Every structure is written in structure tokens, then in C-alpha cells.
The first five atom37 places (N, CA, C, CB, O) and aatype in JSON, in Angstrom:
{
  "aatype": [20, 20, 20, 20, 20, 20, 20, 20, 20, 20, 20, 20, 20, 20, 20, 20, 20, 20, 20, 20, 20, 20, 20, 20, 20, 20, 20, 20, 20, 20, 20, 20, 20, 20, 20, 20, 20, 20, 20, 20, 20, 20, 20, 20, 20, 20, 20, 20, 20, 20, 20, 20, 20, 20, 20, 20, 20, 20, 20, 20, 20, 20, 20, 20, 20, 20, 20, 20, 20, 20, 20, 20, 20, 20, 20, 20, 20, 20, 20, 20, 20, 20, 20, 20, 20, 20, 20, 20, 20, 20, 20, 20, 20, 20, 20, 20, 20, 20, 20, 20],
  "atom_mask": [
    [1, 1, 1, 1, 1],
    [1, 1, 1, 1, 1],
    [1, 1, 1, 1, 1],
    [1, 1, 1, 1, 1],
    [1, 1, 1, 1, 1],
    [1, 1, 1, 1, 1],
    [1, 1, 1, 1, 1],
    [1, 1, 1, 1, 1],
    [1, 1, 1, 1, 1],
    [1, 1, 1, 1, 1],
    [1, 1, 1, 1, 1],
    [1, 1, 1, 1, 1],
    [1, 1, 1, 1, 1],
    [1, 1, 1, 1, 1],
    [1, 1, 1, 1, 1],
    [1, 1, 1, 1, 1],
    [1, 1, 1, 1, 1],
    [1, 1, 1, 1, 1],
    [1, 1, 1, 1, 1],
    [1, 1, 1, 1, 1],
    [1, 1, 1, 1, 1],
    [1, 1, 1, 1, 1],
    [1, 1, 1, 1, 1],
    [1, 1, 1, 1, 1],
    [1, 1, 1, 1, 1],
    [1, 1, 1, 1, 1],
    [1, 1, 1, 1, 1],
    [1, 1, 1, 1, 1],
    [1, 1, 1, 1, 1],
    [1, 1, 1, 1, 1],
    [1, 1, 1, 1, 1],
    [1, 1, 1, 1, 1],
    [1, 1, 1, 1, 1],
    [1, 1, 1, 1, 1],
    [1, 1, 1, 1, 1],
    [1, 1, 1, 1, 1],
    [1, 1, 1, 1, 1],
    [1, 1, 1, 1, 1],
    [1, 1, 1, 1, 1],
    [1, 1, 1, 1, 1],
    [1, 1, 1, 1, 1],
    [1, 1, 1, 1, 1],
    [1, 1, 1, 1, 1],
    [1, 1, 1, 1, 1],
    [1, 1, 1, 1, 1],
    [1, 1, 1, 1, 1],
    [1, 1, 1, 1, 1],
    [1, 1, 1, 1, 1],
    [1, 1, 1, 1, 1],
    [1, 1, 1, 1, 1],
    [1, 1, 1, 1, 1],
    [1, 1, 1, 1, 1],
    [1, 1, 1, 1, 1],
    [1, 1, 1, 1, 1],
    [1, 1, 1, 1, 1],
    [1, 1, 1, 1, 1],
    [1, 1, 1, 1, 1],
    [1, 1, 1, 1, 1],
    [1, 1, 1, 1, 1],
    [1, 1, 1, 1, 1],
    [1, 1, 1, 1, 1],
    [1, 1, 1, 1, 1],
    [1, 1, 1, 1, 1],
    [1, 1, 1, 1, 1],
    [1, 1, 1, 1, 1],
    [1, 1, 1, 1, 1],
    [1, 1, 1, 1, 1],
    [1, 1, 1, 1, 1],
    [1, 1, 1, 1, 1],
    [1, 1, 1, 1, 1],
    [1, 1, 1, 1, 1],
    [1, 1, 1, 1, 1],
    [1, 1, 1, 1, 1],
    [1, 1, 1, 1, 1],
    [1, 1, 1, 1, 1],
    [1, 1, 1, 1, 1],
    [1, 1, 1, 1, 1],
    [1, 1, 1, 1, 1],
    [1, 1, 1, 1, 1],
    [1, 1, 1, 1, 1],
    [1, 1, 1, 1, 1],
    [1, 1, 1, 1, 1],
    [1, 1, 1, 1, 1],
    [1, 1, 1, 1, 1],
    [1, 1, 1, 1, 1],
    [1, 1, 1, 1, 1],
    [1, 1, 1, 1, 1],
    [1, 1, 1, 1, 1],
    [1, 1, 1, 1, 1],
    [1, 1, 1, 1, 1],
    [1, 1, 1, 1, 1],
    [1, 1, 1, 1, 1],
    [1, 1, 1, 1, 1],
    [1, 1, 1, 1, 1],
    [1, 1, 1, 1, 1],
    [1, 1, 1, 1, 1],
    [1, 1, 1, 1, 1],
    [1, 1, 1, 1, 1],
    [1, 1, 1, 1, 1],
    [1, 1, 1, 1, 1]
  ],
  "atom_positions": [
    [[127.43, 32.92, 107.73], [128.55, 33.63, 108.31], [128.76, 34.94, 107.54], [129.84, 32.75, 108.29], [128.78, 34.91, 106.31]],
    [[128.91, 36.08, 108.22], [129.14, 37.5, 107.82], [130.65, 37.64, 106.86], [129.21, 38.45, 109.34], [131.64, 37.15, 107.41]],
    [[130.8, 38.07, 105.95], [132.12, 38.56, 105.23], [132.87, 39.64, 106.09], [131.76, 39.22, 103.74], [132.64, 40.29, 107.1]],
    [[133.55, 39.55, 105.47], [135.04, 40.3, 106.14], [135.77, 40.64, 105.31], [135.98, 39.54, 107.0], [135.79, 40.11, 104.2]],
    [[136.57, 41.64, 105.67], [137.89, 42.21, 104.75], [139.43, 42.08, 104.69], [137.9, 43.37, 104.87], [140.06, 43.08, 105.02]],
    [[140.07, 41.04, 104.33], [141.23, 41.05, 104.83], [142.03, 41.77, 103.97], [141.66, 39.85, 105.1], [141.91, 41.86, 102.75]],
    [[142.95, 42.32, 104.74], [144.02, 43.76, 104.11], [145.15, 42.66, 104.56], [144.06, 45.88, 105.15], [145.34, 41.99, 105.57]],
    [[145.83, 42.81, 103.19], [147.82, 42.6, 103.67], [148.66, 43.03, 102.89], [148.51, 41.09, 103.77], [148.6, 42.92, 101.66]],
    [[149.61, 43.61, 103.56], [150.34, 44.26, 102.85], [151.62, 43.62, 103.42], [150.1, 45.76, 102.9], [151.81, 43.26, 104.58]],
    [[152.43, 43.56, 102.42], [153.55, 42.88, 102.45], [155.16, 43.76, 101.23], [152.86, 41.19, 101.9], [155.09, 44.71, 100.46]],
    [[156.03, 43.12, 101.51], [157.46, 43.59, 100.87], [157.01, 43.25, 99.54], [159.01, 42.76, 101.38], [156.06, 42.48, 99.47]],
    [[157.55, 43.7, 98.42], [157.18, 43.58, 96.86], [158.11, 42.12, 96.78], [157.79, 45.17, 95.64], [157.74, 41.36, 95.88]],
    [[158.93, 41.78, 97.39], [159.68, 40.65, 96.89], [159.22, 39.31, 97.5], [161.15, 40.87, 97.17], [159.92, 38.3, 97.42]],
    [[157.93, 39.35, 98.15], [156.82, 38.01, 98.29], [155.92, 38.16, 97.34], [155.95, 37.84, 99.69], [155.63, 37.1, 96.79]],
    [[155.22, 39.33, 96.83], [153.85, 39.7, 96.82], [153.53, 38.85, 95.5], [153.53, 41.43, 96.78], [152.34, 38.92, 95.22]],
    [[154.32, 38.03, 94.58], [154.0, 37.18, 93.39], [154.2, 36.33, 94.11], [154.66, 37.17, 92.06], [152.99, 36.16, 94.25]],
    [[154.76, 35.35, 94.95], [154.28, 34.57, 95.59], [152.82, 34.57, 96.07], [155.01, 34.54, 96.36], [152.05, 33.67, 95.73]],
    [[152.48, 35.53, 96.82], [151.36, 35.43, 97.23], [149.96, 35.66, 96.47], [151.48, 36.08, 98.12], [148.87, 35.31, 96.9]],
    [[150.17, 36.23, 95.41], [149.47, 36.5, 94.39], [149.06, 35.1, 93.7], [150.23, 37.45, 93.54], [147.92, 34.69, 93.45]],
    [[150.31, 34.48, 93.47], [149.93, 32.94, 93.24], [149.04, 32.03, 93.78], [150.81, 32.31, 93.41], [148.13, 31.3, 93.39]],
    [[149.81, 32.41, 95.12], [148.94, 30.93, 95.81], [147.76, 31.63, 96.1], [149.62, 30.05, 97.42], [146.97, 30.69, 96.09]],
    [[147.06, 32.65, 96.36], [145.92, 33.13, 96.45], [145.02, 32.98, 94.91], [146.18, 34.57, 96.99], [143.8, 33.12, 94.83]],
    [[146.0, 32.64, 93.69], [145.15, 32.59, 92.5], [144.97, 31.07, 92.82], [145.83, 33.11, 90.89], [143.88, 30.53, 93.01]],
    [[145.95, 30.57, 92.86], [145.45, 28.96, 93.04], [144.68, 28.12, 93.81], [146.21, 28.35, 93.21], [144.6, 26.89, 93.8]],
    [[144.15, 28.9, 94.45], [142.84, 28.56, 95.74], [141.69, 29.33, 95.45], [143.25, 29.03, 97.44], [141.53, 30.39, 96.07]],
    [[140.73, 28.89, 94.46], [139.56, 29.53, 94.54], [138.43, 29.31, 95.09], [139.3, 29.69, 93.71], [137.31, 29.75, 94.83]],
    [[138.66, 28.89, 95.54], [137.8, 27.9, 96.43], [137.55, 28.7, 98.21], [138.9, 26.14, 96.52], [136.65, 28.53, 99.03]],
    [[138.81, 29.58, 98.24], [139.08, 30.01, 99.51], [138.25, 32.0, 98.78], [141.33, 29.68, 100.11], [137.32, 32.63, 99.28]],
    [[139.32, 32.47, 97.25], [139.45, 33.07, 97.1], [138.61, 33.94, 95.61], [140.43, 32.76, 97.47], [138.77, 33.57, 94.45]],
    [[138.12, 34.59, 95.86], [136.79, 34.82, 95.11], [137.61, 35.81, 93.84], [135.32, 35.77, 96.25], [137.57, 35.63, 92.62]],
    [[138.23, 36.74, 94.49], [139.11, 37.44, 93.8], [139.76, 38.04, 94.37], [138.79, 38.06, 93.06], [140.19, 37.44, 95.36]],
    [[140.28, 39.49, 94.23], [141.22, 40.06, 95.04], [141.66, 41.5, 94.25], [142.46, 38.96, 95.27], [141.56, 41.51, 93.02]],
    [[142.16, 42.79, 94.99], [142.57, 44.1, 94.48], [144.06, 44.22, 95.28], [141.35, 45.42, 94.87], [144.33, 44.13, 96.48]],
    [[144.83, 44.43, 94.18], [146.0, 44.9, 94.61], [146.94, 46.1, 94.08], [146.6, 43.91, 94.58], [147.04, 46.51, 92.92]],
    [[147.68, 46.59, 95.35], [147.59, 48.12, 95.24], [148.96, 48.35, 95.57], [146.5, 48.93, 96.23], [149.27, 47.6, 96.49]],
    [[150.34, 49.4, 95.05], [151.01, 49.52, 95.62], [151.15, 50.69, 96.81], [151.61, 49.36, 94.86], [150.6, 51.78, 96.64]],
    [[151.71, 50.51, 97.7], [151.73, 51.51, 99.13], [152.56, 51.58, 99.26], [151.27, 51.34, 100.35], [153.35, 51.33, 98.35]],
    [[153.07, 52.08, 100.79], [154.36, 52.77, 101.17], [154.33, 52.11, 102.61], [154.38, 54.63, 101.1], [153.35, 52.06, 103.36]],
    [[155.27, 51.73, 102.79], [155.78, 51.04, 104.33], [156.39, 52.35, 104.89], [157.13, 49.56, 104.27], [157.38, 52.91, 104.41]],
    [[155.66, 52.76, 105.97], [156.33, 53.76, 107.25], [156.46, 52.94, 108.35], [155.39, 55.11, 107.79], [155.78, 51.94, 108.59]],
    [[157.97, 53.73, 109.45], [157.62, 53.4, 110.54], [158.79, 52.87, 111.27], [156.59, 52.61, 110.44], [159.74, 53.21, 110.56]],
    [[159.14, 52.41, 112.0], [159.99, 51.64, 112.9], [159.72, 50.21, 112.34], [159.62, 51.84, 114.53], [160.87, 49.87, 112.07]],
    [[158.99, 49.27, 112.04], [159.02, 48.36, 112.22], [159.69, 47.63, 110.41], [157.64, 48.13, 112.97], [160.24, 46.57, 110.11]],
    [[159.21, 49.01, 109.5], [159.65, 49.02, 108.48], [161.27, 48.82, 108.2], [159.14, 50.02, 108.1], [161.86, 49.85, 108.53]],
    [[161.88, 48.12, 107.86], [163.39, 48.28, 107.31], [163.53, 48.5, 106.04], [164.22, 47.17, 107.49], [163.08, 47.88, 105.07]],
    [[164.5, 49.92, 106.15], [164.58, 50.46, 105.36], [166.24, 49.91, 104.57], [164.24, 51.79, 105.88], [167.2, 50.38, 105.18]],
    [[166.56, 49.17, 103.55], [167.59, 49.01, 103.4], [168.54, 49.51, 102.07], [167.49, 47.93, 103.64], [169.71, 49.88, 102.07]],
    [[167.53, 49.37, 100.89], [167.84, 50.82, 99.69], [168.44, 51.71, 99.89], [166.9, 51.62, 99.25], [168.04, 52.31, 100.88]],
    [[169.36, 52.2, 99.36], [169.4, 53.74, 99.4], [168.57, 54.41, 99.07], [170.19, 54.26, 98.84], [168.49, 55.38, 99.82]],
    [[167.71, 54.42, 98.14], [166.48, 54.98, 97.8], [165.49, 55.19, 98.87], [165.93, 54.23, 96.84], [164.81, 56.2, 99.02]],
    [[165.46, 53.84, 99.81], [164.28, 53.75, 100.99], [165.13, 54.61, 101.52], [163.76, 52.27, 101.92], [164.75, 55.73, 101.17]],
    [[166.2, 54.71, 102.25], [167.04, 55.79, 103.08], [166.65, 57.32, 102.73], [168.69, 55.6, 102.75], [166.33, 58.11, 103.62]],
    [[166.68, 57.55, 101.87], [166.8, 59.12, 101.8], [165.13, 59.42, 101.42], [168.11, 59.75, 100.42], [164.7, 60.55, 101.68]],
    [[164.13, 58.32, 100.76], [162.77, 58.46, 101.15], [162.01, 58.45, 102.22], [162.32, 57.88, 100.71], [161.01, 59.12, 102.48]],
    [[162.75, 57.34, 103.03], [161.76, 57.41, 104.25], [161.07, 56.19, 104.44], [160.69, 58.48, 104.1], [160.81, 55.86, 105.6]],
    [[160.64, 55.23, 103.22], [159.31, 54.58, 103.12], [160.0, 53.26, 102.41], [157.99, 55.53, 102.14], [161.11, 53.27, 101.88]],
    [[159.32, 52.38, 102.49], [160.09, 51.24, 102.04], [158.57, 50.91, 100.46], [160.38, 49.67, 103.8], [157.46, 51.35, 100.76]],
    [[158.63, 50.47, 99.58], [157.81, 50.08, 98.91], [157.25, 48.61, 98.97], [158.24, 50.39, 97.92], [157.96, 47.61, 98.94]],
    [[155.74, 48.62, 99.08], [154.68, 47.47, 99.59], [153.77, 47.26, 98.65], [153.87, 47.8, 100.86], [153.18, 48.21, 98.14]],
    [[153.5, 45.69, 98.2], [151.93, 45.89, 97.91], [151.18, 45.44, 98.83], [151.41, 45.27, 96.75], [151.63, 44.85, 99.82]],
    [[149.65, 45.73, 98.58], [148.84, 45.8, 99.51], [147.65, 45.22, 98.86], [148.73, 47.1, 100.07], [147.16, 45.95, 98.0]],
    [[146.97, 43.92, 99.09], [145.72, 43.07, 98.73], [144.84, 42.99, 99.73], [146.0, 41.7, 98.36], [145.03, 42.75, 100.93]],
    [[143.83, 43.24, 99.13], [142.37, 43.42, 99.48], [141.97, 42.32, 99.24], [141.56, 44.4, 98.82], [142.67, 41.76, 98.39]],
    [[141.03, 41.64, 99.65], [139.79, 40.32, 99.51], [139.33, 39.85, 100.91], [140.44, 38.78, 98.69], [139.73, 39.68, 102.06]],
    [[137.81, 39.69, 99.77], [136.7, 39.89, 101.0], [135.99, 38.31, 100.78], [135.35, 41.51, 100.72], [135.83, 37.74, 99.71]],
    [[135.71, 37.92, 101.87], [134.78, 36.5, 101.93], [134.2, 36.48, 103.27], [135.67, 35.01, 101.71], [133.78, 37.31, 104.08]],
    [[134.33, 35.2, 103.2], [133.53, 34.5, 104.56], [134.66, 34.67, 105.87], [133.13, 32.5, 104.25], [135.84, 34.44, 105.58]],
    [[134.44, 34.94, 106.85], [135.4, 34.6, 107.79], [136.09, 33.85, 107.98], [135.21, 34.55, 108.5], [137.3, 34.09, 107.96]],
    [[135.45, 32.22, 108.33], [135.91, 31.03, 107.8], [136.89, 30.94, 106.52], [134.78, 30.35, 107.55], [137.94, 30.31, 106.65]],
    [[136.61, 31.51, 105.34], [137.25, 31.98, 104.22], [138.86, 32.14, 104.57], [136.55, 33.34, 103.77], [139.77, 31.32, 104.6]],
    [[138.8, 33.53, 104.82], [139.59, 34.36, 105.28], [140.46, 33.75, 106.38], [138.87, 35.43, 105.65], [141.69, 33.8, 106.32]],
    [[140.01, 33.34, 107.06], [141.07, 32.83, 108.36], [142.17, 31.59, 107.32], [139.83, 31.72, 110.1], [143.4, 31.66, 107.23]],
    [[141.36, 30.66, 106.74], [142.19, 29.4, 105.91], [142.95, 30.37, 104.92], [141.05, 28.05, 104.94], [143.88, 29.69, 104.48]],
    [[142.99, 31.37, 104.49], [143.82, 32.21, 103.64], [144.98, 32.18, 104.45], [143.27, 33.68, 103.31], [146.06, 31.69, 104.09]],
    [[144.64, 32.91, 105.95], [145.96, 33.28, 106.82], [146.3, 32.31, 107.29], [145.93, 34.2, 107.87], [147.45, 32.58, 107.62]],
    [[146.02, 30.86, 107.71], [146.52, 30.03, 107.61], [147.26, 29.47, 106.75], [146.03, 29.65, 107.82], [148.38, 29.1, 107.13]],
    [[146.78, 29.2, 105.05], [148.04, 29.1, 104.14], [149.13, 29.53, 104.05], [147.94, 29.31, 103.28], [150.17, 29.03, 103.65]],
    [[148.77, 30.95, 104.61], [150.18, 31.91, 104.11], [151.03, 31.6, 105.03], [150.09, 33.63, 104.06], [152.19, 31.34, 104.69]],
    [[150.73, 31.56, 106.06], [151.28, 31.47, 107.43], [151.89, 30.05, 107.49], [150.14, 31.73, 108.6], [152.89, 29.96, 108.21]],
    [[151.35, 28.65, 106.7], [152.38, 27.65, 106.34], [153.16, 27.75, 105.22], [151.88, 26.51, 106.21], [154.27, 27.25, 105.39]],
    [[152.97, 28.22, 104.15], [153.55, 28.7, 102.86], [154.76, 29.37, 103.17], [152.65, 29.62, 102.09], [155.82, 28.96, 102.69]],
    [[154.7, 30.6, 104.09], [155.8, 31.81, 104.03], [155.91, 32.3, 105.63], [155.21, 33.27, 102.89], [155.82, 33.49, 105.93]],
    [[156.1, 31.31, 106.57], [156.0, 31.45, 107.84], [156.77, 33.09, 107.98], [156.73, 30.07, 108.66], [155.96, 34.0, 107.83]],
    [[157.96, 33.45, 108.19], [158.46, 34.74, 107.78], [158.48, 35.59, 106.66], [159.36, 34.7, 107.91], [159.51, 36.08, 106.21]],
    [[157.46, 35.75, 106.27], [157.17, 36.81, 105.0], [156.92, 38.67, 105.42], [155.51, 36.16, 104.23], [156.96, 39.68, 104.72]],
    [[156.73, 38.49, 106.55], [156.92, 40.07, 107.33], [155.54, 40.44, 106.61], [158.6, 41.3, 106.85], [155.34, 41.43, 105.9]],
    [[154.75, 39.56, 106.91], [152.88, 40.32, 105.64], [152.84, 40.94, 107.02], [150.78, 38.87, 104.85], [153.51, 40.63, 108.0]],
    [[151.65, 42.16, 106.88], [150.91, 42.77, 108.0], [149.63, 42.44, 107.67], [151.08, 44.26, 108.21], [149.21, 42.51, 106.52]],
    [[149.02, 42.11, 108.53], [147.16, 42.01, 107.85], [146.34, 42.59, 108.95], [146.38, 40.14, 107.55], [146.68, 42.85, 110.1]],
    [[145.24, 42.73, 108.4], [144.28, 43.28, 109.43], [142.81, 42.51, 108.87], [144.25, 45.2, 109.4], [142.79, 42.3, 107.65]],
    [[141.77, 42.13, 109.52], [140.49, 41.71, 109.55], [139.56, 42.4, 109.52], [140.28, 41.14, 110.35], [139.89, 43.27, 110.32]],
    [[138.18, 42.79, 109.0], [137.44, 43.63, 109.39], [135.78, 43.75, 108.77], [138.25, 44.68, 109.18], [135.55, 44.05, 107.6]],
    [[134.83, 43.49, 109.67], [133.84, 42.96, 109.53], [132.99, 44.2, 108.2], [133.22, 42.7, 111.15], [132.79, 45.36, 108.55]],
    [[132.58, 43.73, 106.77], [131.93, 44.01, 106.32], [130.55, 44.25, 106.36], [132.24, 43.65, 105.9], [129.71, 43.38, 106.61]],
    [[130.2, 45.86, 106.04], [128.87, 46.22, 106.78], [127.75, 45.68, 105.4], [128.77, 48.26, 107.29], [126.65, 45.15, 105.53]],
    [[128.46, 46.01, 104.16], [127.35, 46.09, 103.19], [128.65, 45.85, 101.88], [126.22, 47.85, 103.26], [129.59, 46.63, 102.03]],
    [[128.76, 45.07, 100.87], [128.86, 44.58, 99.9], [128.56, 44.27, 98.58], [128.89, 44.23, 100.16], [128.14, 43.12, 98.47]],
    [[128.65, 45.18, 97.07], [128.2, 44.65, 96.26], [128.45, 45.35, 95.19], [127.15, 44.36, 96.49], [129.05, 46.4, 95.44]],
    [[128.11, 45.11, 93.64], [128.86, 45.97, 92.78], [127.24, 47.15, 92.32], [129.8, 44.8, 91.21], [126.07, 47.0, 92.69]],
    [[127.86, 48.28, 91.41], [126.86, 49.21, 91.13], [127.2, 49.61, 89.79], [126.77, 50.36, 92.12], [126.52, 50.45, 89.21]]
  ]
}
């Protein structure tokens, strides 16, 4: 089975949750990069005053790559773990993989 990339980015006030249970499954989870970003948008709530007069709500954002199969039982955990956690993710088929 081909690897894949799963991206999620989520509110900073899950993202040690999820950091956890993604350390505690290695089996699913090989490793992982995490990054902080910026939430734009409508769908974003902005509730800070800080987010108000910025614009952007503050996110982190994890990277990890596996098996598809992999990857899907990831979004399944999370998805029983933190049914409303407001994560965004996206999937995306890896062309070429490896360190240099």
C-alpha cells in the first residue's frame, strides 16, 4: 500500500492531547512534524481580543506520513477520542519519500 500525508491542523487547546495519543500509538505512528499556523476564514472563530483585531485565530498543524491503512486508523482514533475537536485534515498521496 502507497503512503500518504496526513495534515491536521487543529485549535492549540487540543493539540497536547493529540500529540499524546498520536505518541502513544506507534504502531499506527512512525513519527510526526509539528508546526504552528494561523487559522483564517469564516469557519475560524475568532474569540480573543487579540484574534479580533488580528484576524487569525492561532493553530498547530501536524504532519505524518504512513500507510493509508495507517493513516485512516489515526482519523479514526481521533475521531473516537475527540469527536468535536474542530481538527481540519486533509489526505494526500505521496509521490516519493525519504531522508538526504
Amino acid at each position: 500500500m502507497a503512503d500518504v500525508l496526513l495534515s491536521l491542523t487543529m485549535p492549540n487547546d487540543v493539540a497536547q492531547h493529540i500529540e499524546d495519543l498520536l505518541l502513544s500509538r506507534p504502531d499506527l505512528v512512525r513519527g510526526f512534524t509539528a508546526t504552528m499556523a494561523e487559522g483564517h476564514g469564516a469557519v475560524v472563530p475568532l474569540v480573543e481580543p487579540a484574534e479580533l483585531v488580528s484576524g487569525h485565530s492561532p493553530r498547530l498543524q501536524i504532519r505524518l506520513a504512513g500507510t493509508e491503512e495507517a493513516m485512516r486508523a489515526v482519523l479514526a482514533l481521533i475521531k473516537a477520542e475527540l469527536p468535536r475537536a474542530n481538527i481540519f485534515f486533509w489526505l494526500v498521496p505521496i509521490i516519493e519519500m525519504g531522508r538526504l
